[in-house]
Structure formats: C-alpha cells, structure tokens
Coordinates of C-alpha atoms in Angstrom, one line a residue:
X23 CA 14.1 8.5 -28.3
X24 CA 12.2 5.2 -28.6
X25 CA 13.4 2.6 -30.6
X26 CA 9.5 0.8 -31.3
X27 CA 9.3 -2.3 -33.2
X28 CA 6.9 -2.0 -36.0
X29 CA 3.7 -4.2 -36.4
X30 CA 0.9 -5.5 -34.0
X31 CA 3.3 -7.0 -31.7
X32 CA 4.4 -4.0 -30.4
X33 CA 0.9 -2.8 -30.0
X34 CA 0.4 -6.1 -27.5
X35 CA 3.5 -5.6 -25.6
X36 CA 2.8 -1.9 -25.3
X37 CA -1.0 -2.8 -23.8
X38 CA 0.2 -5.2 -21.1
X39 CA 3.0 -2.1 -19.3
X40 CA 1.9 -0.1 -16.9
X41 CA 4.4 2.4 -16.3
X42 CA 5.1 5.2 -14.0
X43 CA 6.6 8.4 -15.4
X44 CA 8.0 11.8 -13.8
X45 CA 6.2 14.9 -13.6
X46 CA 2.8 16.2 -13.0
X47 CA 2.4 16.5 -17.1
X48 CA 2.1 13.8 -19.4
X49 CA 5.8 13.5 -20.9
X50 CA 5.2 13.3 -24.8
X51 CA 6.7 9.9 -24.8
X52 CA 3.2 8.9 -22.7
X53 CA 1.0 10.6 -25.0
X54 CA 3.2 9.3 -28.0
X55 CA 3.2 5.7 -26.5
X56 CA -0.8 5.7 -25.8
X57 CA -1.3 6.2 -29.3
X58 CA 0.8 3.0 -30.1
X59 CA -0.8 1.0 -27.8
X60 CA 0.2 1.5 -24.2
X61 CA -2.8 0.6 -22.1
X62 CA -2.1 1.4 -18.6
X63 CA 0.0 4.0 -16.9
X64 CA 1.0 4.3 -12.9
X65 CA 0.7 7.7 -10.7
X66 CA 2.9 8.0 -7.8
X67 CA 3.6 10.6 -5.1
X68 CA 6.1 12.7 -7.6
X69 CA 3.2 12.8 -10.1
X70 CA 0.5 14.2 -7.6
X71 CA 0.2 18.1 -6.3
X72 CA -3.1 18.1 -5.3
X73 CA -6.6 16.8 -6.7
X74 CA -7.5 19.7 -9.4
X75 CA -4.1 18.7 -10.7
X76 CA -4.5 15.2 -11.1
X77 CA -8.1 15.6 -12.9
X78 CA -5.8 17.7 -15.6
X79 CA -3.3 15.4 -15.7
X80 CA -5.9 12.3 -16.1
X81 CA -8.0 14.6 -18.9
X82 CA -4.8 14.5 -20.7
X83 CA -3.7 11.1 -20.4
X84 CA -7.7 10.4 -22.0
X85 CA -7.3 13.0 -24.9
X86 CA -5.2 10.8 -25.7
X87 CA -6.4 7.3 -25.5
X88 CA -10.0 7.4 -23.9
X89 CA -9.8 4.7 -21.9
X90 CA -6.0 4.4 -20.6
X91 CA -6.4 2.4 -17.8
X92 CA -4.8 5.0 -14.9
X93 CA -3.9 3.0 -11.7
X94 CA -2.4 4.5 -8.8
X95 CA -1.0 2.9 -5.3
X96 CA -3.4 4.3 -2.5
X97 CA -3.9 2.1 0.2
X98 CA -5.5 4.7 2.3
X99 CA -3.2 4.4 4.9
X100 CA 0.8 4.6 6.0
X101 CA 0.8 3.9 2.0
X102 CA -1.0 7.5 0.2
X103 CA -0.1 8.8 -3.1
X104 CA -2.8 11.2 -3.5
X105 CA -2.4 12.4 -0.3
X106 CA 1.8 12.0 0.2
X107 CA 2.3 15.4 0.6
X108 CA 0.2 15.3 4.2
X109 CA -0.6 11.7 5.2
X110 CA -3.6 9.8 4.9
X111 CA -6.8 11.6 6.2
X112 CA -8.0 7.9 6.4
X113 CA -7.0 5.5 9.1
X114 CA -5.9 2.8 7.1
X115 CA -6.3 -1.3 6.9
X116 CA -5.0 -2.8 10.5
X117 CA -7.2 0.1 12.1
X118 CA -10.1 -0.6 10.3
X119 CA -9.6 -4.6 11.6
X120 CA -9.0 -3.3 14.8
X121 CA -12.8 -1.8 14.9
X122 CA -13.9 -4.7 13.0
X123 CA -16.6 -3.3 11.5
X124 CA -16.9 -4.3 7.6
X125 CA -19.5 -1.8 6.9
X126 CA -17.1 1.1 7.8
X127 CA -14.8 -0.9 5.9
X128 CA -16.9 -0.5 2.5
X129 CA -18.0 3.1 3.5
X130 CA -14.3 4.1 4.2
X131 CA -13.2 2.2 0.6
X132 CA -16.1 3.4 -1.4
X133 CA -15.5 7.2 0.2
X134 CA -11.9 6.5 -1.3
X135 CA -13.2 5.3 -4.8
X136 CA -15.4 8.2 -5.1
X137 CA -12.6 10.3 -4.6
X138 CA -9.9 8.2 -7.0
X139 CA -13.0 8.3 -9.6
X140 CA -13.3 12.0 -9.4
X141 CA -10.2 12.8 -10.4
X142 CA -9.8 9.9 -13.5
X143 CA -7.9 7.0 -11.6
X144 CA -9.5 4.0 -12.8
X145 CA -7.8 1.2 -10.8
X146 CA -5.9 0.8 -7.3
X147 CA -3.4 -1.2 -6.4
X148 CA -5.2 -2.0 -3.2
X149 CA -6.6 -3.6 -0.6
X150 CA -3.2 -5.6 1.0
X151 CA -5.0 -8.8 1.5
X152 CA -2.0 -10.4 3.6
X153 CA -2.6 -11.9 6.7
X154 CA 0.2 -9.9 8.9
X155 CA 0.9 -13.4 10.9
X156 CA 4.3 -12.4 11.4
X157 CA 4.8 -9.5 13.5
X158 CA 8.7 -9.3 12.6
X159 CA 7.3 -8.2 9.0
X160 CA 9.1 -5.1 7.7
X161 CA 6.9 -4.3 4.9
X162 CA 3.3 -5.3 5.9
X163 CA 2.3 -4.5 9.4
X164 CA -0.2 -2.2 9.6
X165 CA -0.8 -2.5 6.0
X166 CA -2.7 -5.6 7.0
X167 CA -6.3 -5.6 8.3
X168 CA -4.6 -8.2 11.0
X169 CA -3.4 -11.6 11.6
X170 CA -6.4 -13.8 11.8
X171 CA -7.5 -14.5 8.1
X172 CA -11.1 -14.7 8.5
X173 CA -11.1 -11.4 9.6
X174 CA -8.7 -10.1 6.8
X175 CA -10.9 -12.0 4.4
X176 CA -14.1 -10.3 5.6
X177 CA -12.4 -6.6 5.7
X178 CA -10.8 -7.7 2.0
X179 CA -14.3 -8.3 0.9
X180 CA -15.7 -5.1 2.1
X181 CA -13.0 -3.2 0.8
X182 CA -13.5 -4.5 -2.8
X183 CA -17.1 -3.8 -2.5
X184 CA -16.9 -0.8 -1.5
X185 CA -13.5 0.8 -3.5
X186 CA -15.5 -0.7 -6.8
X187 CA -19.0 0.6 -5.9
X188 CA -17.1 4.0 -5.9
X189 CA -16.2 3.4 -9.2
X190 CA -12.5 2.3 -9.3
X191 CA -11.2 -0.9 -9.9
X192 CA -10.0 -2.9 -7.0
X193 CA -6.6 -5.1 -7.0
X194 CA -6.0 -7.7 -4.0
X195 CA -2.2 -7.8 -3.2
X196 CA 0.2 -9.2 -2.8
X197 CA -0.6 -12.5 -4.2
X198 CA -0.5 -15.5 -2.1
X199 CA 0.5 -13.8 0.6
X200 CA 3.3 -11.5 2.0
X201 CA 2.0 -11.7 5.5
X202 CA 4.5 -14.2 7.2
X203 CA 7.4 -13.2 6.4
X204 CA 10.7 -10.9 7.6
X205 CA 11.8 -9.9 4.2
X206 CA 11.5 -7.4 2.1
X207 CA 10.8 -8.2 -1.7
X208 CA 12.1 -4.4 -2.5
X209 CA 15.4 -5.5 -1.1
X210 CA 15.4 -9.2 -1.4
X211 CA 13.3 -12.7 -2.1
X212 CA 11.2 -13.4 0.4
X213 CA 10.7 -17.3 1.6
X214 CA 7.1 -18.3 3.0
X215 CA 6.8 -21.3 4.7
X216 CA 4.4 -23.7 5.6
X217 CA 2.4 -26.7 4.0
X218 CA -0.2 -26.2 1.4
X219 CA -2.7 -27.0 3.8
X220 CA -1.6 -24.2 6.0
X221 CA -1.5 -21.9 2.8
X222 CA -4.8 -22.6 2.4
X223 CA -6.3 -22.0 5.9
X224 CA -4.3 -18.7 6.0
X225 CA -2.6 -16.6 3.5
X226 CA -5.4 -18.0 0.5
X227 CA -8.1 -17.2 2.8
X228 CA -8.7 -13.4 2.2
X229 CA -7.8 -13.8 -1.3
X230 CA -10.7 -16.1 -2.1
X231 CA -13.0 -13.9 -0.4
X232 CA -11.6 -11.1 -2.7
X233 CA -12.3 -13.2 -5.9
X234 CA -16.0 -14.0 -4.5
X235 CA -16.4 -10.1 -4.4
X236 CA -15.6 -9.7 -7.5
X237 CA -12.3 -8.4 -7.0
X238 CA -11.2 -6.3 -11.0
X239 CA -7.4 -7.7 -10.3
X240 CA -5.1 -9.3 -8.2
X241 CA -1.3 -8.1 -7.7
X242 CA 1.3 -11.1 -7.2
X243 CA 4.1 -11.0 -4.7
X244 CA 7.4 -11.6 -5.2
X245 CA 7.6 -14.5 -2.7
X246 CA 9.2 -18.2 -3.3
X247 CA 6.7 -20.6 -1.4
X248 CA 8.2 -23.6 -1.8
X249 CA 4.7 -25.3 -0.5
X250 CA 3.4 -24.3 -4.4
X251 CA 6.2 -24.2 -6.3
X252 CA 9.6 -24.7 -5.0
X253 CA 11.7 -23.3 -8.1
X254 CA 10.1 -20.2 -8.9
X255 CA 8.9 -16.9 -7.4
X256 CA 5.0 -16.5 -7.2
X257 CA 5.1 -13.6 -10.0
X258 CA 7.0 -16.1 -13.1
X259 CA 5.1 -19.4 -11.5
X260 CA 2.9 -21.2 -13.6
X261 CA 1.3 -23.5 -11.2
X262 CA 0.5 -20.4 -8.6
X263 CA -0.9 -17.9 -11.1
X264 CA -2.4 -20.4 -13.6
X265 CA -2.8 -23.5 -11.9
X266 CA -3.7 -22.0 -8.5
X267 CA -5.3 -18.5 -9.2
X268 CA -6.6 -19.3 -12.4
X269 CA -7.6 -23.1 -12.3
X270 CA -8.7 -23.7 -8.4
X271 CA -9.4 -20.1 -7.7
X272 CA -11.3 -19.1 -10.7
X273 CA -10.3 -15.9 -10.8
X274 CA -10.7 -14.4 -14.1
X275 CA -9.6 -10.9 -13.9
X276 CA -6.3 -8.9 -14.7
X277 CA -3.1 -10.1 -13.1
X278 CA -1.0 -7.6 -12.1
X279 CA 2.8 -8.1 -11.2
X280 CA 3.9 -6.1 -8.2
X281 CA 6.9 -3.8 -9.5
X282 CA 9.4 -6.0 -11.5
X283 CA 12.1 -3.5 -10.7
X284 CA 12.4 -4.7 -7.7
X285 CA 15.2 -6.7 -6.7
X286 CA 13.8 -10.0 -5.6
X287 CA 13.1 -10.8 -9.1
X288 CA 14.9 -8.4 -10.7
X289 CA 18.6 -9.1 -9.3
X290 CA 17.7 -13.2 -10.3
X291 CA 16.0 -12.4 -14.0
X292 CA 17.0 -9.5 -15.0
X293 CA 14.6 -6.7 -15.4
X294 CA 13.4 -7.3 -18.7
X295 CA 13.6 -11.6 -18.1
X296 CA 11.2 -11.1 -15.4
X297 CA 8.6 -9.3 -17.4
X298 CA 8.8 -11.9 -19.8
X299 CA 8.5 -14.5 -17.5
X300 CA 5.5 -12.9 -15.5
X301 CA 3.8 -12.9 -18.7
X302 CA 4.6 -16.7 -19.7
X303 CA 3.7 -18.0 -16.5
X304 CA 0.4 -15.3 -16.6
X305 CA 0.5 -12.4 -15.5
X306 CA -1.6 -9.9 -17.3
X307 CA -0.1 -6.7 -17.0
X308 CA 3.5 -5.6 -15.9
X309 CA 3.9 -3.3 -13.5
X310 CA 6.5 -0.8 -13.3
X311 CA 7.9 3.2 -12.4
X312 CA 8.2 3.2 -8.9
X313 CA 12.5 3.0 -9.2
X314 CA 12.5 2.9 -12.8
X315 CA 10.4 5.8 -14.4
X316 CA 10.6 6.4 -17.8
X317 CA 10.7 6.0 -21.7
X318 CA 14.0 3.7 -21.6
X319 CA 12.8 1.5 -19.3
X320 CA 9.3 0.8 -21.2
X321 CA 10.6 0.7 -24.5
X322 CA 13.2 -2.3 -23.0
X323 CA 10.3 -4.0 -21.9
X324 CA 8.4 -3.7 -25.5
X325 CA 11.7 -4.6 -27.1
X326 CA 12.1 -7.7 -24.3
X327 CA 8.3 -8.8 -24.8
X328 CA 8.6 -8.6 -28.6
X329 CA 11.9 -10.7 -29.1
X330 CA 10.3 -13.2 -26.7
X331 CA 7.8 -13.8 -28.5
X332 CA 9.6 -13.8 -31.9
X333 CA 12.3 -16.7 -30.4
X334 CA 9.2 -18.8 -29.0
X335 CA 9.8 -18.2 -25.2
X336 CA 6.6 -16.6 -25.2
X337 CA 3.3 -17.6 -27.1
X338 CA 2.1 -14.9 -29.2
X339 CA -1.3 -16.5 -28.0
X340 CA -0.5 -15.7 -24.7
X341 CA 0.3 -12.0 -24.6
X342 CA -2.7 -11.9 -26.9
X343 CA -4.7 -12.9 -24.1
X344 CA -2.8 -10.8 -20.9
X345 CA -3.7 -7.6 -23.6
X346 CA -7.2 -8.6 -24.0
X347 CA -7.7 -9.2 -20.5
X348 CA -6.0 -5.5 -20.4
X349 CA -8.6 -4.1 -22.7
X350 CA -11.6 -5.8 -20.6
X351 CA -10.5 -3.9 -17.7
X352 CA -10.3 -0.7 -19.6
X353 CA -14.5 -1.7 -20.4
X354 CA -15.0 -2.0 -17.0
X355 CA -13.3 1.5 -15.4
X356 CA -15.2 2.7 -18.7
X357 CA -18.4 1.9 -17.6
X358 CA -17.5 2.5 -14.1
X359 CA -16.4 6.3 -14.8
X360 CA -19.9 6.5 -16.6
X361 CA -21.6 6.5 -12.8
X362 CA -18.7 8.2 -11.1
X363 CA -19.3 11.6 -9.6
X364 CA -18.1 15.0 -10.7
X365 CA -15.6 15.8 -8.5
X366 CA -16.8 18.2 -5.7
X367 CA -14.9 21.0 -3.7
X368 CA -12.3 19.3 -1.9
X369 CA -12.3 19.3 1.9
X370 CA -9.0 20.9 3.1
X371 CA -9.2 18.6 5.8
X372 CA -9.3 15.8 3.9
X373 CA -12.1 12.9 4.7
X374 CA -14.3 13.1 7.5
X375 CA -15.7 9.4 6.9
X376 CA -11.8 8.4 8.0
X377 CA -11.5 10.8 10.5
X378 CA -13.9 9.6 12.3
X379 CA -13.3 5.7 11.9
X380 CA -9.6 6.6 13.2
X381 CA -10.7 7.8 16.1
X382 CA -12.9 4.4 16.4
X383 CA -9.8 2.4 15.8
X384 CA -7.5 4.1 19.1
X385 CA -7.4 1.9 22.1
X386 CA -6.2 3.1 25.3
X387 CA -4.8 0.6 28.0
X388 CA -3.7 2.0 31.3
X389 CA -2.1 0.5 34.5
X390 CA -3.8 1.2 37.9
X391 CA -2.0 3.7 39.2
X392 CA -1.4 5.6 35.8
X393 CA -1.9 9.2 35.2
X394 CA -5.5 10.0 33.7
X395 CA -5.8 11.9 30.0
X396 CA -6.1 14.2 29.1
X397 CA -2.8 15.6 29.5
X398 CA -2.9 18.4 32.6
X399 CA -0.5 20.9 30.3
X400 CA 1.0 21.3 27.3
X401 CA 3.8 17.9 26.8
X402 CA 7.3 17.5 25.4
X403 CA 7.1 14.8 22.6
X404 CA 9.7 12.6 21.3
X405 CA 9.0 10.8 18.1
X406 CA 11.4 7.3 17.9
X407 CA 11.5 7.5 13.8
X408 CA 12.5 3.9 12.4
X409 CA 13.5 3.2 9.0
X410 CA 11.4 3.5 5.9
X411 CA 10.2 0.7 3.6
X412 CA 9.9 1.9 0.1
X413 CA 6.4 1.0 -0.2
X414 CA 5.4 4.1 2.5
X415 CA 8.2 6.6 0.8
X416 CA 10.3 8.5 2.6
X417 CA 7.8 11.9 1.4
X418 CA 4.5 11.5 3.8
X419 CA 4.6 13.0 7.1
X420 CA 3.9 11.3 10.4
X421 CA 4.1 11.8 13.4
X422 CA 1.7 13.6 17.3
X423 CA 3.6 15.9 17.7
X424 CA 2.4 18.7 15.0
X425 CA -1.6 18.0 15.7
X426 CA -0.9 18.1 19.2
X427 CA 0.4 21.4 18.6
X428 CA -2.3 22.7 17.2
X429 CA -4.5 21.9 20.1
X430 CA -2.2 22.5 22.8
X431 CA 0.0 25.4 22.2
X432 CA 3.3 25.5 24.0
X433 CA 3.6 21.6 22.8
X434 CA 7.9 21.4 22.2
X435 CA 8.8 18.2 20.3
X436 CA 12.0 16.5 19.2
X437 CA 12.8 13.6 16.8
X438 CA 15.1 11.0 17.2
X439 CA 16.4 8.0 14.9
X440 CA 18.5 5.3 15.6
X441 CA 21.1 6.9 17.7
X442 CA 18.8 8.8 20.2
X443 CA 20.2 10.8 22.7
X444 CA 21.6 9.4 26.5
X445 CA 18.3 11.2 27.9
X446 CA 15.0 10.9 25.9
X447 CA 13.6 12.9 28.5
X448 CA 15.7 15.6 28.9
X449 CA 13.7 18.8 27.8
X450 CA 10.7 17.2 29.7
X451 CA 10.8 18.9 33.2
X452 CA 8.2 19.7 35.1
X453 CA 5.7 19.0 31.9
X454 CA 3.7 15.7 30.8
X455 CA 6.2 13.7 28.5
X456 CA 4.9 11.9 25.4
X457 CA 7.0 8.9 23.4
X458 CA 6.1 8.3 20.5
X459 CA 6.6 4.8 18.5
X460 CA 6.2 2.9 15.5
X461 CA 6.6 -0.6 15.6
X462 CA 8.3 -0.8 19.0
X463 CA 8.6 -4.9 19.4
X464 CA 10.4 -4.4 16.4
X465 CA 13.4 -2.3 16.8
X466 CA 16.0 -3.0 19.7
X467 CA 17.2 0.8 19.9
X468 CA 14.2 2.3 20.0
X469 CA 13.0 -0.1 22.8
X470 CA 16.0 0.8 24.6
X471 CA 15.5 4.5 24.5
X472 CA 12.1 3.8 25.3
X473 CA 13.2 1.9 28.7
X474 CA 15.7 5.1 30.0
X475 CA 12.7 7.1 29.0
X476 CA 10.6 5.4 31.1
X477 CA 12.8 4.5 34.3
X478 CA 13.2 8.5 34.3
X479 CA 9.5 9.3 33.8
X480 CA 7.2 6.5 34.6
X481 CA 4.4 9.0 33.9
X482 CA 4.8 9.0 30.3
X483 CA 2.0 8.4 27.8
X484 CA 3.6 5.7 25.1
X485 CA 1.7 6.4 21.6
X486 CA 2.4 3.6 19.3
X487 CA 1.8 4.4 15.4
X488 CA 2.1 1.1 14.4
X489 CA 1.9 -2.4 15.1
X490 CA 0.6 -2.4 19.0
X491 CA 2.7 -6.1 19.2
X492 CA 4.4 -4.6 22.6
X493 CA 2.5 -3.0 25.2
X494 CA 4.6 -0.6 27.4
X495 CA 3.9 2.5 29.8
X496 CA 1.7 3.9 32.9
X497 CA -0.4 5.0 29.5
X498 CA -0.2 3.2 25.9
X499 CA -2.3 4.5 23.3
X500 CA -2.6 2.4 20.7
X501 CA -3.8 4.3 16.9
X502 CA -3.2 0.8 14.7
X503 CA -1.5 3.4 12.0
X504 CA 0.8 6.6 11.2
X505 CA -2.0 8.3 9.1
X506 CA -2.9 12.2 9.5
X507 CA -6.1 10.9 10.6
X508 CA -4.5 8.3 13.1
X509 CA -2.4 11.2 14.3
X510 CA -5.6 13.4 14.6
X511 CA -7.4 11.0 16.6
X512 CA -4.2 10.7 19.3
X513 CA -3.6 14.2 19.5
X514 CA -7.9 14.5 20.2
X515 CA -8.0 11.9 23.3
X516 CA -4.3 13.4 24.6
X517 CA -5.6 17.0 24.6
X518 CA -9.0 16.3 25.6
X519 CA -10.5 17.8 22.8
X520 CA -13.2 14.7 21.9
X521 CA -15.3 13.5 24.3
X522 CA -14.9 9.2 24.2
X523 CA -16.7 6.5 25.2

C-alpha cells in the first residue's frame, strides 16, 4: 500500500517517474498513481502479448489520465519489446548503416512509429546514437548504426525523422556516448576516455545531429568521462547535462535517465540518491522498471524526491521545471496521436518494409575456391550462443536454424554455449554444415570451436549475427544483426529461395 505524501509536491515527483510495472493489465496502483500525478509509465517484454493487447492495455492507461506519456524500449532490432516473443521483423541499426541508406532509415523508423502509434505508445527509448568504436563493447554492437560518427549521425537523424513523423516521440541514447567502451553500465561504471576534443569529433557527433532533427528526448548513459566531468557519472553531472546538453547543445527537450536501477549508479548512490541526483544535476524524467517493477519501488522514489526537496538538496524550482518539461512532452505525443493511424490488421509476418531492408543489409564474402550458395541439400546447423546483455533479454529468439527449416526441410540443428562439444561437426556427415555466430572476435571459446569446426569441414558456411569484426570461412555471411528478419534474410540466400544481386 502506498505511503503518498500529501500536497503538490508529490504530484511533481509523481510526474517526473516513469515506471515499468508487471502484467499485461494496468495494476490499480498505476491507475491509482495516474490520478495523483504520475506522468509517464514504461512497457516491457512481460507487459506485451501481442498488438490488440497492448492497444487495451494503452486505452486503459488513458481512461485514466488522457495523456500519460506511455514509452516503451523498441529499438527495432536485437533490442524488441513489442515483438520479444519472435524477434524483430526489422533488421535493426548496424544493418541499416551497413546499407547506408538514410532514406530506408526514416522509412524503416517511421514504419515503426506508425506501428508504436497504433497501439498508444507515445515515446521510444530509441535510436542508440553511440558510435560502436569499440568493438570489445558488450552492450552496444550491433545496436549501433557503426563506428564512423558521420555516418551514425546521418542514420540518428533519419531515424528521428522518421520514428516522429510516425507519430511517436523519439529519444537519442545513451547520452554522451556508450560506444567506446568494454563495460557494461547494467553490471558496472563504465569509463570513456579520450580528450574533449575527441568527444567532440566522435561520440557528440550523432547526438548533435539528433538535436538538429528535432529529436523529443535524449536518454543519458551511465558513463564517467572524465574528459567532461571527472567526479560524476554523465546521468547526476551538471556540467554534461546542463552545461553541455543544455547550454552548448541547445537541446531543450526531456531528459531521460537510462534505468537508475542499474548498478553503475545504483551500487555508488543508492537507488533513490541517484534519482535525486539525476534530477538536481537535470534530468527530466527518471526512468525505471526494467529490475525493479513496481508500487514500492515508485513510491520510494516519490518519498526520495519529496524529502529532497523539503531538506534543500533539491530546488523545488527545479523539479518544477523537469515536470513541466514532462507535461510538454505529453502536448506533443497528444498532438502527435491526433495524426496517428488506426491501427490496421496486423501482418502475421510482421513488417515487410524491414524485411526487405534486411535482406539489403547481408553481405557475402567468399574465398576462391569456396563452395557456391545456395546450399546443394538440406545442412546441419550449429548455433555458438554467447551470453546475454540485459538490454536484449534473455526472452527474444534468435537464431538460422528454424527459418532454414522452414525452407529446407530435413534442416537438423544443435545449440551450443560456452562449453561446446570436442566435435562441432559431428552430426554433419555427408551434408552442408552451417556455424552460426554472434560476435565471434569477441568470445575466445566460441572462436575455438569455430577453428575444430573448420579444420574438420573447411566447406562450412560461417553466418555471423552480430558484429562482422572477424571474417572467417570458405563462406562468411555477414546479416549485421540477430533479428527474425536478419535471420529471414540468411536463411533466403542459404536456401536459394531469393534471387540477389
């Protein structure tokens, strides 16, 4: 049972959370809490069954409070929460920069917004605008449009445009840039080095271009770059959100902070000390659900926000202005959802706009004397399954092996984590043998396995899911992602069944 402080403060702090909660209902604390204030809520993967669900679930949320800002997480790629339960019928960012085409871009994003807009979510926590420039990055990687920034910036751009001329609100992340880096912020603080100057030719790039497009918000990283300020953490920095987004950026919009349950500000501030920090230093809106869902975590937010502003740590003045900020967002996906479409009669096979940009994005590189494609029978697969990073979620499927299937009957498969077997090969005889990666240059066992795979069957096809940094096999095809679609299109040019340039 809430414990809510009385009085217009609590009305402020409630406006400036934007909580997750579980179910595919409205709890009644989220109905009860809109009602007192609470501006924003989060969807996730455990909130979503399929699209007619979610427009109930949003038609709720507005009975409610008519314009609740909803957000959701969908980057359209390795990342999907509205599509978690079957991967991402879009091919997702480092594909996209792989075609390098920023008019697909914006059709791709604004296909997406229609979609988000049928349905009632009002802002995304997307397009990553990091430069991947570390390919040792455990979090970004193909979440990135790539590693040169002009061509992040122009993809960011594109995305923006198009995501908001669908009718959703766009937020650039993760704020200045988690691209060059080998931590996680889930797990840990992340360090990003470099001068300012560097900062500014890079990582900054693609986030200036997203503030020249007009970008709604802009999600902060967890990341302590000493370059900008060498005490604090991007997300409770004054000089990087105020004097560097606000004062020689010019951004204007919401700030968002990236989940402050998570531990690299978290385990240092204490969950409810970061909040309150974020929001002194000037971030708009707080972010949280994705670990901790739930009334008693939001109310000990309120409560935080509340008794800092009561002590002093935190100007009344200035969560007056994160909530008004709030509230101008709310205009805007008002006025957006005004234009949006009514939803029409989903495709069961998800978006053909990113179907057909994934199969743009695959590349195909092949030694001399290697086997042609399509595949003369039905193959063996084995899938090399790394770890998960939180942000993907352990609930979207991936993987060649099931489309392949489907187009080549008599396909056999077998997946394999860190402790493969002796033989990757074994149950391979006679038949074509597929390998299947993600992130390969990035995982010393999997590259291993790879190797005995190979020395055994130098005719294998190598299909690499994620980051194409190492280029291995008679065969390499390369998808730039582990979406449905990106699966699709591998599956297509293995069996033949596409004709391709």
């Amino acid at each position: 049972m809430s414990s809510a402080p009385t009085g217009n403060l609590a009305s402020l702090a409630a406006a400036v959370l934007q909580p997750g909660f579980v179910g595919t209902t409205p709890p009644p604390w989220v109905r009860r809490w809109l009602g007192e204030g609470l501006g924003s809520v989060v969807l996730f993967a455990r909130n979503i069954v399929d699209l007619d669900q979610v427009a109930a679930l949003t038609a709720a949320l507005r009975a409610e409070r008519p314009d609740v800002v909803v957000g959701i997480d969908e980057e359209a790629g390795d990342v999907t929460r509205i599509e978690s339960a079957r991967g991402s019928s879009r091919p997702g960012n480092l594909a996209l920069g792989a075609i390098d085409d920023p008019e697909l871009t914006a059709e791709v994003a604004r296909d997406l917004g229609r979609e988000l807009a049928s349905v009632g979510v009002t802002l995304n926590y997307a397009p990553d605008a990091d430069v991947n420039s570390n390919p040792d990055n455990p979090v970004i990687g193909v979440r990135s449009f790539g590693s040169d920034p002009a061509l992040v910036a122009r993809h960011t751009a594109a995305w923006v445009a198009g995501l908001q001329a669908g009718g959703v609100a766009a937020c650039a992340k993760h704020f200045p840039g988690h691209g060059d880096t080998r931590v996680d912020s889930h797990h840990d603080l992340p360090r990003i080095g470099g001068t300012r100057q560097r900062l500014h030719a890079a990582e900054l790039v693609p986030f200036r271009a997203a503030v020249a497009a007009g970008v709604q918000a802009v999600m902060t990283g967890h990341l302590l770059v000493p370059a900008l300020d060498p005490g604090l953490p991007a997300t409770l920095s004054p000089r990087i959100l105020g004097g560097l987004l606000r004062d020689e950026m010019g951004f204007q919009g919401v700030v968002v902070t990236d989940a402050v349950e998570m531990r690299a500000v978290a385990d240092r501030y204490g969950f409810a000390g970061a909040a309150v920090r974020a929001l002194a230093a000037g971030a708009d809106a707080i972010c949280v659900g994705g670990e901790r869902a739930g009334e008693d975590a939001a109310d000990e937010l309120r409560a935080a926000i509340v008794a800092a502003v009561l002590s002093g740590e935190l100007p009344e003045e200035r969560l007056a202005e994160a909530a008004k900020r709030v509230a101008q967002l709310a205009a805007w996906t008002v006025a957006a959802r005004a234009g949006a479409p009514t939803r029409p009669a989903g495709n069961p096979d998800g978006s053909p706009v990113g179907l057909a940009a994934a199969r743009r994005a695959v590349r195909v590189t092949a030694g001399p004397y290697a086997p042609g494609l399509p595949l003369a029978a039905a193959p063996h697969v084995v899938e090399f399954e790394p770890p998960r990073n939180i942000a993907i979620g352990a609930e979207t499927p991936w993987g060649v092996a099931a489309p392949l299937t489907d187009l080549l009957p008599g396909t056999t498969s077998v997946r394999v984590a860190a402790d493969p077997p002796a033989d990757p090969a074994v149950g391979a005889a006679g038949r074509p043998l597929v390998l299947v990666v993600r992130d390969l240059h990035r995982h010393d066992w999997m590259r291993a396995a790879v190797r005995r795979a190979l020395a055994a069957r130098p005719d294998a096809v190598v299909v690499e899911l994620g980051v194409p940094a190492l280029v291995t096999g008679a065969v390499h095809v390369a998808t730039h992602g582990a979406t449905r679609a990106a699966a699709r299109a591998a599956a297509e040019l293995l069996a033949g069944a596409v004709r391709r340039p």
